[in-house]
Coordinates of C-alpha atoms in Angstrom, one line a residue:
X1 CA -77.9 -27.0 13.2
X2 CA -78.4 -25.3 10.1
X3 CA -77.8 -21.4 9.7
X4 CA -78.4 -21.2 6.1
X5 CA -77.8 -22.0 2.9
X6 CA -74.2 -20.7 1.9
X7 CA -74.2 -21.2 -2.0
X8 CA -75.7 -23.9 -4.3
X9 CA -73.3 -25.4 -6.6
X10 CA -74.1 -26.2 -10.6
X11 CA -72.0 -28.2 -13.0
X12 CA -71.9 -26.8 -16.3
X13 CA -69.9 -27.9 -19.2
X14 CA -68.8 -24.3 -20.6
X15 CA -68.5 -21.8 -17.6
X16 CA -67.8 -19.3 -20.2
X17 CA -70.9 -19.5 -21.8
X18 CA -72.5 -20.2 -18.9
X19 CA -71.5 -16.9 -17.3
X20 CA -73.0 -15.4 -20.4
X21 CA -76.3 -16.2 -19.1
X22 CA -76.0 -15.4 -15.7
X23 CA -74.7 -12.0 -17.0
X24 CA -76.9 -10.4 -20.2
X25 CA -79.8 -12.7 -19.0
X26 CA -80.5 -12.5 -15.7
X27 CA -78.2 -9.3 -14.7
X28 CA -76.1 -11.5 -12.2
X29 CA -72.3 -10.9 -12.3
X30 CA -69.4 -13.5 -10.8
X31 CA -67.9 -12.0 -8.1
X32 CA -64.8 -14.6 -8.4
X33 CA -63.5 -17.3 -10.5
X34 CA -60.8 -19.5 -9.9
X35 CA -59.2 -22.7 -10.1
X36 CA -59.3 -25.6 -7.2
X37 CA -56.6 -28.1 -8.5
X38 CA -57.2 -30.7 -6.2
X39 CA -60.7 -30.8 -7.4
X40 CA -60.2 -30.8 -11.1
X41 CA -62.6 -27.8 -11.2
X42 CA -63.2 -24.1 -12.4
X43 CA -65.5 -22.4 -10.3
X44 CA -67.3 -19.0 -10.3
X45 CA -69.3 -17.0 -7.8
X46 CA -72.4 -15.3 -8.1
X47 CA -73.8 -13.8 -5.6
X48 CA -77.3 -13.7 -4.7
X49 CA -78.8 -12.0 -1.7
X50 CA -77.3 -13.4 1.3
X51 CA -76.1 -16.6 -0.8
X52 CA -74.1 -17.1 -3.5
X53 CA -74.5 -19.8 -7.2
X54 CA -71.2 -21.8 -7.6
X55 CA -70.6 -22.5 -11.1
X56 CA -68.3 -25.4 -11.7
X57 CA -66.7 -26.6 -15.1
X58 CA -64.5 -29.8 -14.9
X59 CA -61.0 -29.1 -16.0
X60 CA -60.5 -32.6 -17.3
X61 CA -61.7 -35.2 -18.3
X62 CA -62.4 -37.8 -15.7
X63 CA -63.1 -35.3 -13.1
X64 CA -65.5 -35.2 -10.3
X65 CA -67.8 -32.9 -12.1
X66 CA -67.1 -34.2 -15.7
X67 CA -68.5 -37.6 -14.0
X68 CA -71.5 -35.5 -13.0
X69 CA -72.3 -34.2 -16.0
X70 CA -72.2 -37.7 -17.7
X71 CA -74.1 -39.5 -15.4
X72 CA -76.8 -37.0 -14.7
X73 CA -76.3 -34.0 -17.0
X74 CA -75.9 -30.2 -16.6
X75 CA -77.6 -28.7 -13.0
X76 CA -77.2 -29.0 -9.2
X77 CA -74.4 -30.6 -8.3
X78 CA -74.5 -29.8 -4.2
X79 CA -76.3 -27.4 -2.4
X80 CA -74.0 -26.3 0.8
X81 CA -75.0 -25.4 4.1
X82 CA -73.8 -23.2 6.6
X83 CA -72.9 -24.9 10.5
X84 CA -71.0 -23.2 13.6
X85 CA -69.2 -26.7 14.1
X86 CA -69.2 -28.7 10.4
X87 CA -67.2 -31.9 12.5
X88 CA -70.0 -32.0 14.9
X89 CA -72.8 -31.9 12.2
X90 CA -70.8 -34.3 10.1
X91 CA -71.0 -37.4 13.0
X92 CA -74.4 -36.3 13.9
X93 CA -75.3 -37.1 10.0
X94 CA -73.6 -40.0 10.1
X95 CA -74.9 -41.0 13.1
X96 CA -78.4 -40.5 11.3
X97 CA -77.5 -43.5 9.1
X98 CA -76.7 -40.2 6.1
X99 CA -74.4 -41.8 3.9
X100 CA -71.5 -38.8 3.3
X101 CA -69.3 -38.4 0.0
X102 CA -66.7 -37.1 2.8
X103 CA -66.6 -38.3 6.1
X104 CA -64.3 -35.2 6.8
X105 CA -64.5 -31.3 5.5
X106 CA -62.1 -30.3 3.0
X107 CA -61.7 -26.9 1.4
X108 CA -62.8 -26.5 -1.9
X109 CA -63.1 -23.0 -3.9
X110 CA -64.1 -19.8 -1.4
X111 CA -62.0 -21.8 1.8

């Protein structure tokens, strides 16, 4: 079912700053950045061995990941796995009695 684990994503509130870190602390630089509109959200790629660290900074207020932050604070948001057939994992989870955010994939930043 599972491959592996294609990226984990983090909510942060400055992705600026946050990218600091990654960078002078921890050597790690983003690979990409960019902007998923329907989202609300600015992402950033880091990669790490055969996975990568999503970054994501709400882009308004009300936003999915400003919600998160709120309600929970700064940290993991998702972690995201990679499937051959995500529609076919997606009703087997369900079928599990897994309660899904989306019943249906949708891209997001990356595809």
């Amino acid at each position: 079912m599972v491959k592996k684990v294609d990226h984990i994503g983090i909510a942060v509130k400055d992705l600026g700053e946050t990218l600091k870190f990654y960078e002078e602390v921890l050597g790690i630089k983003s690979i990409n950045t960019e902007i998923v509109e329907e989202q609300r959200v600015k992402v950033a790629f880091l990669p790490i061995g055969d996975t990568e660290i999503e970054l994501l900074e709400s882009t308004e207020e009300g936003g999915p990941i400003s919600k998160f932050i709120e309600k929970r604070g700064e940290g993991i948001q998702h972690i995201a796995y990679r499937v051959d057939n995500i529609e076919k994992v997606i009703e087997e989870i369900k079928a599990k009695g897994i309660r899904m955010i989306d019943e249906k994939p949708r891209y997001g930043a990356g595809g």
